[in-house]
mmCIF file of C-alpha atoms in Angstrom:
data_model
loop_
_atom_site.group_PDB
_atom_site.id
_atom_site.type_symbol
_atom_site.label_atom_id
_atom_site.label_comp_id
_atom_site.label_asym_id
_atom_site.label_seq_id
_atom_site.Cartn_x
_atom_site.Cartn_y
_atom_site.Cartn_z
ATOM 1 C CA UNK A 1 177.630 -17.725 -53.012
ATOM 2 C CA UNK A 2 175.345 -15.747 -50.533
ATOM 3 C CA UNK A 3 174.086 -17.192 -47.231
ATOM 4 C CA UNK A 4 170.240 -16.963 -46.994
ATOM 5 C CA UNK A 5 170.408 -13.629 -44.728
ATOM 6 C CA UNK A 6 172.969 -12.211 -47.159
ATOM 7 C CA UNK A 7 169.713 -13.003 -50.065
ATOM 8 C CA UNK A 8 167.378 -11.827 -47.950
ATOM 9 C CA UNK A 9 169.370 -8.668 -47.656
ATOM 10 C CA UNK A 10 169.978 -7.991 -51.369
ATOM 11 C CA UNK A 11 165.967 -8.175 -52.026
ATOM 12 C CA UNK A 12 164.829 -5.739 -49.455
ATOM 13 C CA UNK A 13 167.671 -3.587 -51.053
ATOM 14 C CA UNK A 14 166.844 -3.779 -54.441
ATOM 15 C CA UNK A 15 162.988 -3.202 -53.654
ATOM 16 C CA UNK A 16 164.119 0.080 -51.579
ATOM 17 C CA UNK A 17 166.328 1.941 -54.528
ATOM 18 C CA UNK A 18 165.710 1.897 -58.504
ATOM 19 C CA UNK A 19 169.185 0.516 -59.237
ATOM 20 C CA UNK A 20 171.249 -1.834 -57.806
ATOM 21 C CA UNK A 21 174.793 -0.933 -56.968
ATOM 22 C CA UNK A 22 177.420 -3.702 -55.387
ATOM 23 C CA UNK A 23 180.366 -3.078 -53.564
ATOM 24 C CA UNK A 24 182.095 -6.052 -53.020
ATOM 25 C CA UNK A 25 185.107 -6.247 -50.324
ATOM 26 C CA UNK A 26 187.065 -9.310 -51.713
ATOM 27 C CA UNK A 27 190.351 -11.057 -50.358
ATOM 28 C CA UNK A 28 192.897 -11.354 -52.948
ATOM 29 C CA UNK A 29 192.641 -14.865 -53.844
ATOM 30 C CA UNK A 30 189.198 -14.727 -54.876
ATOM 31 C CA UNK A 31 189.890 -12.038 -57.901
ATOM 32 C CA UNK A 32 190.026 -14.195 -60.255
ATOM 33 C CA UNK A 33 186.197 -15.349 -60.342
ATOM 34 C CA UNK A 34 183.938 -13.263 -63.031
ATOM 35 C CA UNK A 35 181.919 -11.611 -60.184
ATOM 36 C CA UNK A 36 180.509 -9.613 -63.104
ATOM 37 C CA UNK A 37 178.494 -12.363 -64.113
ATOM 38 C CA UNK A 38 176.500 -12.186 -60.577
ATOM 39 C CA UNK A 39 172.717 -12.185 -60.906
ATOM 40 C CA UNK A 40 169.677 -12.617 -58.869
ATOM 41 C CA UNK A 41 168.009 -16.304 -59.079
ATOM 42 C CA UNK A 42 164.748 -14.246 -59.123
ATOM 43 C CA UNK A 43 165.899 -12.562 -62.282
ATOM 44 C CA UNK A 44 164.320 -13.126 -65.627
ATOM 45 C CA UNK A 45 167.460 -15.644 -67.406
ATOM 46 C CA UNK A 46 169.994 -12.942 -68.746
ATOM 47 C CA UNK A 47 169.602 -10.356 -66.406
ATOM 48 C CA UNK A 48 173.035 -9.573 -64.641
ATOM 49 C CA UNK A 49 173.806 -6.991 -61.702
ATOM 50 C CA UNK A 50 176.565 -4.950 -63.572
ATOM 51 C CA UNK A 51 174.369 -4.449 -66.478
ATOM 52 C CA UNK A 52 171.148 -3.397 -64.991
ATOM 53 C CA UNK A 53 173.520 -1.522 -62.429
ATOM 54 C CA UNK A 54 177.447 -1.683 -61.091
ATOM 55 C CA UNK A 55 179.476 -4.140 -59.379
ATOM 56 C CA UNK A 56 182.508 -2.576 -58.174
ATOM 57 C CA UNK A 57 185.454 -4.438 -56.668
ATOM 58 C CA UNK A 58 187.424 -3.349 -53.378
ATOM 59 C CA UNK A 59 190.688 -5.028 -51.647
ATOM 60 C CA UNK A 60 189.253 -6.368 -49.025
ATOM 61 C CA UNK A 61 192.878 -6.636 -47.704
ATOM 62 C CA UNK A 62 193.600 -2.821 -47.533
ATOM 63 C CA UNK A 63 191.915 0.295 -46.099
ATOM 64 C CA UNK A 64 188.159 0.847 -45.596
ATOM 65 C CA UNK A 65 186.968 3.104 -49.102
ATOM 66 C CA UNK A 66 185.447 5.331 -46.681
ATOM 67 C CA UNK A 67 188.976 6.265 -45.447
ATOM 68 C CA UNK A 68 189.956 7.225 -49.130
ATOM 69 C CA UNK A 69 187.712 10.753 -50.103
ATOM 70 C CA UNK A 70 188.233 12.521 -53.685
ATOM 71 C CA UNK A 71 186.209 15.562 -54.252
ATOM 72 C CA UNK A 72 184.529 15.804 -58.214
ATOM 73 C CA UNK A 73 186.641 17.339 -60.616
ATOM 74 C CA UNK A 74 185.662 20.598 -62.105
ATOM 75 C CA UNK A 75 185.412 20.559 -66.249
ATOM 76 C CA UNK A 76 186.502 19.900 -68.259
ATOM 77 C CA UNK A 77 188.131 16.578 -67.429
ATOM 78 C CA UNK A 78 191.499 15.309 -69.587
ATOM 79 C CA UNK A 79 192.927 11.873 -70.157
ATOM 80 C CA UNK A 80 196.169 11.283 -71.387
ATOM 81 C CA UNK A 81 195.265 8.629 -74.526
ATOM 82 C CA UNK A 82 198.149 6.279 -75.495
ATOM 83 C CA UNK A 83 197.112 3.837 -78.798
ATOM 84 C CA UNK A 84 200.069 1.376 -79.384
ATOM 85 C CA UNK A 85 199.686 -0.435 -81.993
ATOM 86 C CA UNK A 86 203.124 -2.462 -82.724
ATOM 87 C CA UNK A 87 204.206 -3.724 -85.958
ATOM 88 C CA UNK A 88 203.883 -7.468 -85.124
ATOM 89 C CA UNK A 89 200.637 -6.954 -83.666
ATOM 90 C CA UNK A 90 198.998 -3.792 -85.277
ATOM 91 C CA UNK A 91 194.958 -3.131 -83.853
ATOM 92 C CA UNK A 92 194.711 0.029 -86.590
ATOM 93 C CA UNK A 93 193.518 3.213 -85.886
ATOM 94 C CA UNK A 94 190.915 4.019 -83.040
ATOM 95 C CA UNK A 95 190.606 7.851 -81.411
ATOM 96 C CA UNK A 96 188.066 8.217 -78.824
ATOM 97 C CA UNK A 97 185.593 11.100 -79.410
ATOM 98 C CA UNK A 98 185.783 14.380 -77.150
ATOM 99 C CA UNK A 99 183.286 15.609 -75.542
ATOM 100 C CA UNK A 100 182.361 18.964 -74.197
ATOM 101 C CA UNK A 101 183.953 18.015 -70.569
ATOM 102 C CA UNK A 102 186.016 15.009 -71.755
ATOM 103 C CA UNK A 103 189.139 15.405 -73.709
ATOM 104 C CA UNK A 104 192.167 13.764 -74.863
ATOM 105 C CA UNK A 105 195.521 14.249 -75.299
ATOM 106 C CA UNK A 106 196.810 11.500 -77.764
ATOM 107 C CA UNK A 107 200.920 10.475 -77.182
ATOM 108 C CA UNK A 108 202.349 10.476 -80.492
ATOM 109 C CA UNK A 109 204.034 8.227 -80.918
ATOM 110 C CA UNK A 110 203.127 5.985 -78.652
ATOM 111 C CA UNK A 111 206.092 5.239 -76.671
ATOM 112 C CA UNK A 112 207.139 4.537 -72.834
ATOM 113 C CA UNK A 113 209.203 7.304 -72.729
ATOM 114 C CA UNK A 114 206.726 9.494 -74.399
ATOM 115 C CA UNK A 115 203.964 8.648 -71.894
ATOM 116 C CA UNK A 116 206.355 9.818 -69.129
ATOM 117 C CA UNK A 117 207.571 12.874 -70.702
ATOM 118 C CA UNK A 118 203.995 13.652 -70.943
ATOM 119 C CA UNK A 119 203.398 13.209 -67.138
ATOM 120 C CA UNK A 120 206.767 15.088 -66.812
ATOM 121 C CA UNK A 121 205.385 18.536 -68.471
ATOM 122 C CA UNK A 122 201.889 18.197 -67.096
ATOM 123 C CA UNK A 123 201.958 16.682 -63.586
ATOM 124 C CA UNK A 124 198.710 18.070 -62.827
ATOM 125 C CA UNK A 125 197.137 18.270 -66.106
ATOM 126 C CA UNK A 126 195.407 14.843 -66.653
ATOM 127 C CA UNK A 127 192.752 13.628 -64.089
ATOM 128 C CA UNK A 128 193.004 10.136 -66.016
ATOM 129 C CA UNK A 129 194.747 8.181 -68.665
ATOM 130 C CA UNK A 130 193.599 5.224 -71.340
ATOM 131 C CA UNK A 131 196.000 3.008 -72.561
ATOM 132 C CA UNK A 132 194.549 0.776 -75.417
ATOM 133 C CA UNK A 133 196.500 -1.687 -76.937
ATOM 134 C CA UNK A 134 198.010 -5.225 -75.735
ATOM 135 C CA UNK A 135 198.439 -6.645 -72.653
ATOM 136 C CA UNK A 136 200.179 -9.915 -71.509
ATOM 137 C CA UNK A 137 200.689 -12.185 -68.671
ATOM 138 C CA UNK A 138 204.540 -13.809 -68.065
ATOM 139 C CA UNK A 139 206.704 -14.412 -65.813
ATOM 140 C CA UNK A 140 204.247 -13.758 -62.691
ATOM 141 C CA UNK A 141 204.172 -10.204 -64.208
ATOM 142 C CA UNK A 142 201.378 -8.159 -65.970
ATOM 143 C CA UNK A 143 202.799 -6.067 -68.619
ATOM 144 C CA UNK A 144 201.238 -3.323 -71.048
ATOM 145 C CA UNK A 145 203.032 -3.336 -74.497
ATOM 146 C CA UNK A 146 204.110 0.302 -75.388
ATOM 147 C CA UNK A 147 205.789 0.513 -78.625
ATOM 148 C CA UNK A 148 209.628 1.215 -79.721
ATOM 149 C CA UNK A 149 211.361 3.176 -82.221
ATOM 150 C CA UNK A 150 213.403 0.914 -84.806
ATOM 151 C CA UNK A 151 215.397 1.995 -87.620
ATOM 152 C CA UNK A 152 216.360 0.084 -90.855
ATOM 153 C CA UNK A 153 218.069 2.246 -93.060
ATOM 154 C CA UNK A 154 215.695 4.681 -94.230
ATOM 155 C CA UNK A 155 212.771 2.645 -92.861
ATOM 156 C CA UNK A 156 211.343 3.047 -89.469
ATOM 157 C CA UNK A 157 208.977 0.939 -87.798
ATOM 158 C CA UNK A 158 207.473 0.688 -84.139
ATOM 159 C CA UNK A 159 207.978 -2.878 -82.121
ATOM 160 C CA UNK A 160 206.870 -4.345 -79.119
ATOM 161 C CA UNK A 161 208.577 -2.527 -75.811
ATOM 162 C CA UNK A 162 206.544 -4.524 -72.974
ATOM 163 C CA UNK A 163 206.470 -2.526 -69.509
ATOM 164 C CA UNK A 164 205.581 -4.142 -66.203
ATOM 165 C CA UNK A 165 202.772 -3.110 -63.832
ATOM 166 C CA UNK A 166 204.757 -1.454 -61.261
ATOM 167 C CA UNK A 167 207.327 0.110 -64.180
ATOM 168 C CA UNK A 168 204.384 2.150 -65.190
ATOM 169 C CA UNK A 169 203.459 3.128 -61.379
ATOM 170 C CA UNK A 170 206.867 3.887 -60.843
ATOM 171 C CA UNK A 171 206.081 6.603 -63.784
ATOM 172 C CA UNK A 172 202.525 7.863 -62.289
ATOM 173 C CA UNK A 173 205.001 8.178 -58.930
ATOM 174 C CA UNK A 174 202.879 10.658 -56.581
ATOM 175 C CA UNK A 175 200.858 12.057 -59.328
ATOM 176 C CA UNK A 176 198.502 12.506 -57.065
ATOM 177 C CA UNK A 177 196.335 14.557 -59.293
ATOM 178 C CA UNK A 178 195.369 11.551 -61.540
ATOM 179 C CA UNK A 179 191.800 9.912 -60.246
ATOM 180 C CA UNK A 180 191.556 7.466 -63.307
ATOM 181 C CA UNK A 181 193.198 4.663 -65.365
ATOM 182 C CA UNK A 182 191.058 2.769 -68.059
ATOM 183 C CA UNK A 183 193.542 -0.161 -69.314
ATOM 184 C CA UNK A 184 191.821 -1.706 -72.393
ATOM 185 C CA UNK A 185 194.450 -4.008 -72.572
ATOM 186 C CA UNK A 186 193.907 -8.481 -72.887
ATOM 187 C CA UNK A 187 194.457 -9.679 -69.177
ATOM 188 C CA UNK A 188 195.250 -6.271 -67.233
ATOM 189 C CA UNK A 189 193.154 -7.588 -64.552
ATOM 190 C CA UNK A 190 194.078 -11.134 -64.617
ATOM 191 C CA UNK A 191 194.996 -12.661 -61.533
ATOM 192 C CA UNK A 192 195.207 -16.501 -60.176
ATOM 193 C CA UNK A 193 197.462 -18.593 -57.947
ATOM 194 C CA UNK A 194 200.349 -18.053 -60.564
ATOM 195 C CA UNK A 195 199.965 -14.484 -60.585
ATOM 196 C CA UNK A 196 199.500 -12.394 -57.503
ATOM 197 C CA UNK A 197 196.841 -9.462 -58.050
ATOM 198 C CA UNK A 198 199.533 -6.814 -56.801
ATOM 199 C CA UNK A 199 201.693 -8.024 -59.789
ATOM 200 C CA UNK A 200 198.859 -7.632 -62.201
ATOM 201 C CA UNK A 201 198.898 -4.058 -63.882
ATOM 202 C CA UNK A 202 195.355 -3.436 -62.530
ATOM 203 C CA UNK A 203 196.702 -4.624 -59.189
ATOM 204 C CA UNK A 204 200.123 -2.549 -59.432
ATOM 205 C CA UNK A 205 197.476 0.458 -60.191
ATOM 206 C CA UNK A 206 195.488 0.136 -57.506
ATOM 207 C CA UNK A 207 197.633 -0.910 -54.647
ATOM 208 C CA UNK A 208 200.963 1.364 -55.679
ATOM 209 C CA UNK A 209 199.357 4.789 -56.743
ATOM 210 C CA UNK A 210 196.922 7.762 -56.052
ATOM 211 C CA UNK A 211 194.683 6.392 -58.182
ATOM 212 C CA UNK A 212 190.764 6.279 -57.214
ATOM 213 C CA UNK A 213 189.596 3.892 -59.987
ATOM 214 C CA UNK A 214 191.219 1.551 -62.192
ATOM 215 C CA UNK A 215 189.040 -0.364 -64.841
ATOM 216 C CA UNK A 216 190.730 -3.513 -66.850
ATOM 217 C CA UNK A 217 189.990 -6.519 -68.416
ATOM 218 C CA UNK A 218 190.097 -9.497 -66.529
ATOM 219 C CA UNK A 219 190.873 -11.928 -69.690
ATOM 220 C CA UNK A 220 191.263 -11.072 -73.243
ATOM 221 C CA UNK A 221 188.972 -8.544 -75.033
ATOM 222 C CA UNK A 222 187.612 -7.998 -78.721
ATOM 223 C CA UNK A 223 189.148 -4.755 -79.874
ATOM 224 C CA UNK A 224 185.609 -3.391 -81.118
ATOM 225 C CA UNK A 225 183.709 -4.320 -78.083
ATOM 226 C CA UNK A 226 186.669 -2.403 -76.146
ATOM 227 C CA UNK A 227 186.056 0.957 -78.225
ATOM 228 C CA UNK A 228 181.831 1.038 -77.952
ATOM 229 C CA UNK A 229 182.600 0.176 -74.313
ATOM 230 C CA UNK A 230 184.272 3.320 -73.683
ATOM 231 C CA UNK A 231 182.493 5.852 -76.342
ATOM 232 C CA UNK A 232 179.811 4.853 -74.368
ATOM 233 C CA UNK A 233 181.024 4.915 -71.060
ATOM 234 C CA UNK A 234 182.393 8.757 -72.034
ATOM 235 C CA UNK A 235 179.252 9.330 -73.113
ATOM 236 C CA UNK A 236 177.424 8.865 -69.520
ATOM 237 C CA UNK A 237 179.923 10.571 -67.973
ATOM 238 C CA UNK A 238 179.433 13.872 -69.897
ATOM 239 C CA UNK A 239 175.545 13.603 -68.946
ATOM 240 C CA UNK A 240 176.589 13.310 -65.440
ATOM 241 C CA UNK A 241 175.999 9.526 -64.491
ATOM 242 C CA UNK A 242 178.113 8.424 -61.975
ATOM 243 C CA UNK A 243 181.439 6.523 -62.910
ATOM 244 C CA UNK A 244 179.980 3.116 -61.755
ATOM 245 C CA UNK A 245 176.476 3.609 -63.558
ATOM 246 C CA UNK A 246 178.577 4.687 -66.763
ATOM 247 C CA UNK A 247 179.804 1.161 -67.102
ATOM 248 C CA UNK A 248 176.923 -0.423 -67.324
ATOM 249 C CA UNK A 249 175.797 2.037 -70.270
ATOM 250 C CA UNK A 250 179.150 0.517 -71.720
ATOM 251 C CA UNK A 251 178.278 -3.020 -70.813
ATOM 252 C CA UNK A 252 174.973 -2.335 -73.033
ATOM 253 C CA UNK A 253 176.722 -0.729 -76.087
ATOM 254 C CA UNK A 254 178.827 -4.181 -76.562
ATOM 255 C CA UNK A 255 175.359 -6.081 -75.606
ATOM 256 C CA UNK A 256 174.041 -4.046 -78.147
ATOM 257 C CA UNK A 257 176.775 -4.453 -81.103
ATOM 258 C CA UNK A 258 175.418 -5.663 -83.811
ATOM 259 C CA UNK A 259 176.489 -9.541 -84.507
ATOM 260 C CA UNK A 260 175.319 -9.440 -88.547
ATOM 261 C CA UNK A 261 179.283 -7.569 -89.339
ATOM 262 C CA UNK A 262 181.371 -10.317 -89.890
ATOM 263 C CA UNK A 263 184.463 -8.883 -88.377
ATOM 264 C CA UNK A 264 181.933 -8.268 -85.297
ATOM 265 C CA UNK A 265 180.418 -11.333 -84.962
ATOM 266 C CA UNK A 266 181.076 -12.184 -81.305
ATOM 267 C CA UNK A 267 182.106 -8.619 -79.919
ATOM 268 C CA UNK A 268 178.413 -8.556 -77.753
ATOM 269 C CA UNK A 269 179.886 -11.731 -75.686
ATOM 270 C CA UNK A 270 183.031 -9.392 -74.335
ATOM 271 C CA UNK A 271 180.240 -7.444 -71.838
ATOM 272 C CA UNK A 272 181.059 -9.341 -68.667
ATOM 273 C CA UNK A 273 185.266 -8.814 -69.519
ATOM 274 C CA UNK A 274 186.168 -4.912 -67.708
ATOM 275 C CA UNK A 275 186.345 -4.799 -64.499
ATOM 276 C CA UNK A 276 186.148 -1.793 -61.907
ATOM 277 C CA UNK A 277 188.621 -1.727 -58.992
ATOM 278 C CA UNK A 278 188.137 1.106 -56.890
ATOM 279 C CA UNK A 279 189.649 3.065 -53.638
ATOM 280 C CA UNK A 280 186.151 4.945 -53.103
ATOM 281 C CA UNK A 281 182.894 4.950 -52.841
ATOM 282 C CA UNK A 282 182.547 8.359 -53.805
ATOM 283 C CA UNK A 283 181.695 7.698 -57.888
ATOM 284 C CA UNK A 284 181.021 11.415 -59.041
ATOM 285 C CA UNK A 285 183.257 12.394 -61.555
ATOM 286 C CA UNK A 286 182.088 15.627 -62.396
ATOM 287 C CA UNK A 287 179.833 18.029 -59.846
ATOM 288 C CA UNK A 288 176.828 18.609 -61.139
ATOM 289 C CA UNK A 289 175.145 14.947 -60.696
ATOM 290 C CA UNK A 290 173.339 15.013 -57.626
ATOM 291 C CA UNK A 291 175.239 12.569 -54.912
ATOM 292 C CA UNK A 292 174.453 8.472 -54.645
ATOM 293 C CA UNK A 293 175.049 6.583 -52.009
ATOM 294 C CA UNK A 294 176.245 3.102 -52.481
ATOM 295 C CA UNK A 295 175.677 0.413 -50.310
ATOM 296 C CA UNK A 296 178.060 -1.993 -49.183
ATOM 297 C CA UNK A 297 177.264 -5.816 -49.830
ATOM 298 C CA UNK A 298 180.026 -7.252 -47.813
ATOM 299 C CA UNK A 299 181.461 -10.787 -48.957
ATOM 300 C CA UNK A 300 183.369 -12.086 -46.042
ATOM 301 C CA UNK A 301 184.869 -15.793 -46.512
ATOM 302 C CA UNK A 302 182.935 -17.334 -43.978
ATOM 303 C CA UNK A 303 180.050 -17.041 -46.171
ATOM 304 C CA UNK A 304 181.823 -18.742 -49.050
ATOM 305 C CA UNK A 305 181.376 -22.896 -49.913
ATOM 306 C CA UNK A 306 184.148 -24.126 -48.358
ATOM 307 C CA UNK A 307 184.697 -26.066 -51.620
ATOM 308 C CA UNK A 308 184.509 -24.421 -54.907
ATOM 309 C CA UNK A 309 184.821 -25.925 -57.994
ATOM 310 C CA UNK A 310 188.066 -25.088 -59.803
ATOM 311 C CA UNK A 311 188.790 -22.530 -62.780
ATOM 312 C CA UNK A 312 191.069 -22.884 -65.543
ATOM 313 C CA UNK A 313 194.420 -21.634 -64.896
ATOM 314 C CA UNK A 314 194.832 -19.343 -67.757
ATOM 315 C CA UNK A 315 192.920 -16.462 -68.884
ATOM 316 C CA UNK A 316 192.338 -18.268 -71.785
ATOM 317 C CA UNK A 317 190.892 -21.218 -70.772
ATOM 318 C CA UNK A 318 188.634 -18.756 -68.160
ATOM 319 C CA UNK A 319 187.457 -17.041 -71.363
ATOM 320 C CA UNK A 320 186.657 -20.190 -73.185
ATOM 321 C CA UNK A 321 184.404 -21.698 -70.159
ATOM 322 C CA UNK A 322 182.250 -18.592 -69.674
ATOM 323 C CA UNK A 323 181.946 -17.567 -73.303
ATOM 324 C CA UNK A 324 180.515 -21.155 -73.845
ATOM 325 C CA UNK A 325 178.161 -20.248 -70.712
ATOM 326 C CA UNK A 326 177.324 -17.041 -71.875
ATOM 327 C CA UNK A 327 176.036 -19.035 -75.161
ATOM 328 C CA UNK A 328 173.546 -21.174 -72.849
ATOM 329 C CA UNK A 329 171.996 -17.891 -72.012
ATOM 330 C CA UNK A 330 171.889 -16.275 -75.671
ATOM 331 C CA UNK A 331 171.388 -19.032 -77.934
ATOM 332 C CA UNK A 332 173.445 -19.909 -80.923
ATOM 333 C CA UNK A 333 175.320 -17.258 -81.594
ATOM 334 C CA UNK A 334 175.998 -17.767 -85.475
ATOM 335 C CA UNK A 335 173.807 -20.424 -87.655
ATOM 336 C CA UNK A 336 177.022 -22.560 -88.066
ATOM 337 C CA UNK A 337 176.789 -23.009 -83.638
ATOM 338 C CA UNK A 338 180.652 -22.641 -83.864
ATOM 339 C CA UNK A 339 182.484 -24.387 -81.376
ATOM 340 C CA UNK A 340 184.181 -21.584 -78.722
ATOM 341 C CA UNK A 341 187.736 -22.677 -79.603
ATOM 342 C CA UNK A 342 187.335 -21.612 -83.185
ATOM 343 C CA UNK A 343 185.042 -18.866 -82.264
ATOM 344 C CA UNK A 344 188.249 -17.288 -80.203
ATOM 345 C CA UNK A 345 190.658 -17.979 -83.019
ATOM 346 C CA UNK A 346 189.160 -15.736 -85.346
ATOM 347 C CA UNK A 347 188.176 -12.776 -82.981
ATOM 348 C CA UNK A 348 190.599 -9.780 -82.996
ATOM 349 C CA UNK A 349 191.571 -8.998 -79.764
ATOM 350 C CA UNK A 350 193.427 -6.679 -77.912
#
């Protein structure tokens, strides 16, 4: 996708700096390509940008990031952690580990209205939130699926309460305290010709709030690849790495899962799935890493074929054609060389 100069640029980058950061300025319509899978021809085979370093998306629509400053936030740093787990689709138990600067405050349970009674108390408590749990794609909408109190008799149970993108920014409203959204959550980030970006929940995040960064998955994700992407994500952040450079440490942990646990079998293929949008290109979370600057690799559409091939039209169908790429790359991923439809229909995702 890059003109020769634009090549020629990226080398005598990457020779002048030990890690390779990309910023790429995108119009809308070309969100829904896996620009996480970029990598250099020159490359050994395997080696991808966002793993070795960061690729971080921009609206190439909106304001210049320069135009957008946040200063780093002094610690300790608190996200407001919502699990929903519903009865018809339960994920069991998962609590991310604190950290001397990163904490968590868990809503119990796990309801809409709890979330924003949360925000309610504490508007200038949380610098970020995680929502993990399911996502879904309908009606041109994205939708996060908080959970709802039901009542049968003496029994009591928690169900499906789905919530719209721009429901949930209505609930952030001018929070503008909040820096940070990490949606672990199957297609938060989708977006094609069906679905506008803006009415993605990613896309409803980034365009409709304060927010600095929002991270999502751009298809469906394996639960467990989800939770040793951010333990280990949280886990470069508390040593200081910038928020870009963390990701990649999480892109390794699920590269780095081992495939030999049944129930984990193809969890290391989910690496390329979360996605950074950001606002900024200022990536320090906390103060005391020493500043980075990032350069810009601009992607204009001039410089794009002026025919590309097509993608599948569902997030499905996009995670089926580059899990069966990703395979060309590893190898057979099980001694059996499953096909990728029944390799998705066992995997527990989110």
């Amino acid at each position: 996708l890059l003109t020769d100069a634009a090549r020629q640029q990226l080398q005598a980058y990457r020779e002048s700096v030990p890690t390779t950061r990309i910023a790429l300025h995108l119009p809308r319509r070309l969100y829904r390509f896996p620009w996480e899978l970029l990598r250099d021809p020159a490359d050994p085979q395997g080696r991808f940008l966002s793993v070795q370093g960061s690729v971080i998306r921009y609206d190439g629509e909106s304001q210049s990031p320069g135009d957008t400053l946040f200063q780093p936030q002094k610690p300790p740093i608190e996200f407001l952690f919502v699990l929903a787990s519903p009865e018809e689709q339960p994920i069991g138990q998962f609590e991310p580990l604190e950290k001397t600067w990163v904490k968590f405050s868990s809503v119990q349970p796990p309801t809409y209205d709890n979330f924003e009674r949360s925000l309610l108390r504490n508007p200038e408590r949380y610098y970020g939130m995680v929502f993990f749990g399911h996502g879904e794609v309908e009606d041109q909408h994205g939708s996060l699926i908080f959970v709802r109190e039901q009542r049968r008799r003496t029994f009591r149970s928690f169900v499906r309460d789905p919530k719209h993108g721009h429901v949930i920014c209505d609930c952030l409203g001018d929070r503008n305290a909040m820096r940070l959204a990490c949606i672990f959550a199957c297609e938060s980030a989708w977006a094609d010709h069906g679905l506008p970006f803006e009415q993605s929940v990613v896309g409803s995040l980034i365009s409709r709030t304060w927010l600095a960064f929002v991270i999502g998955a751009q298809t469906g994700i394996d639960r467990f690849a989800a939770q040793e992407f951010l333990d280990a994500a949280l886990d470069a952040l508390e040593q200081g790495v910038s928020l870009d450079l963390a990701l990649a440490c999480g892109r390794r942990a699920i590269r780095g899962i081992d495939h030999r646990e049944s129930s984990r079998k193809h969890s290391r293929l989910d690496w390329w799935i979360p996605v950074l949008y950001s606002t900024t290109d200022n990536f320090e979370i906390l103060p005391e890493e020493s500043r980075d600057i990032l350069p810009h690799t601009w992607t204009k559409e001039g410089t794009l074929p002026k025919e590309m091939s097509p993608l599948p039209r569902s997030p499905s169908g996009l995670r089926a054609l580059w899990q069966a790429f990703l395979r060309t790359l590893t190898g057979p991923i099980s001694p059996e060389r499953e096909s990728v439809r029944e390799m998705l229909a066992r995997k527990e995702k989110l």
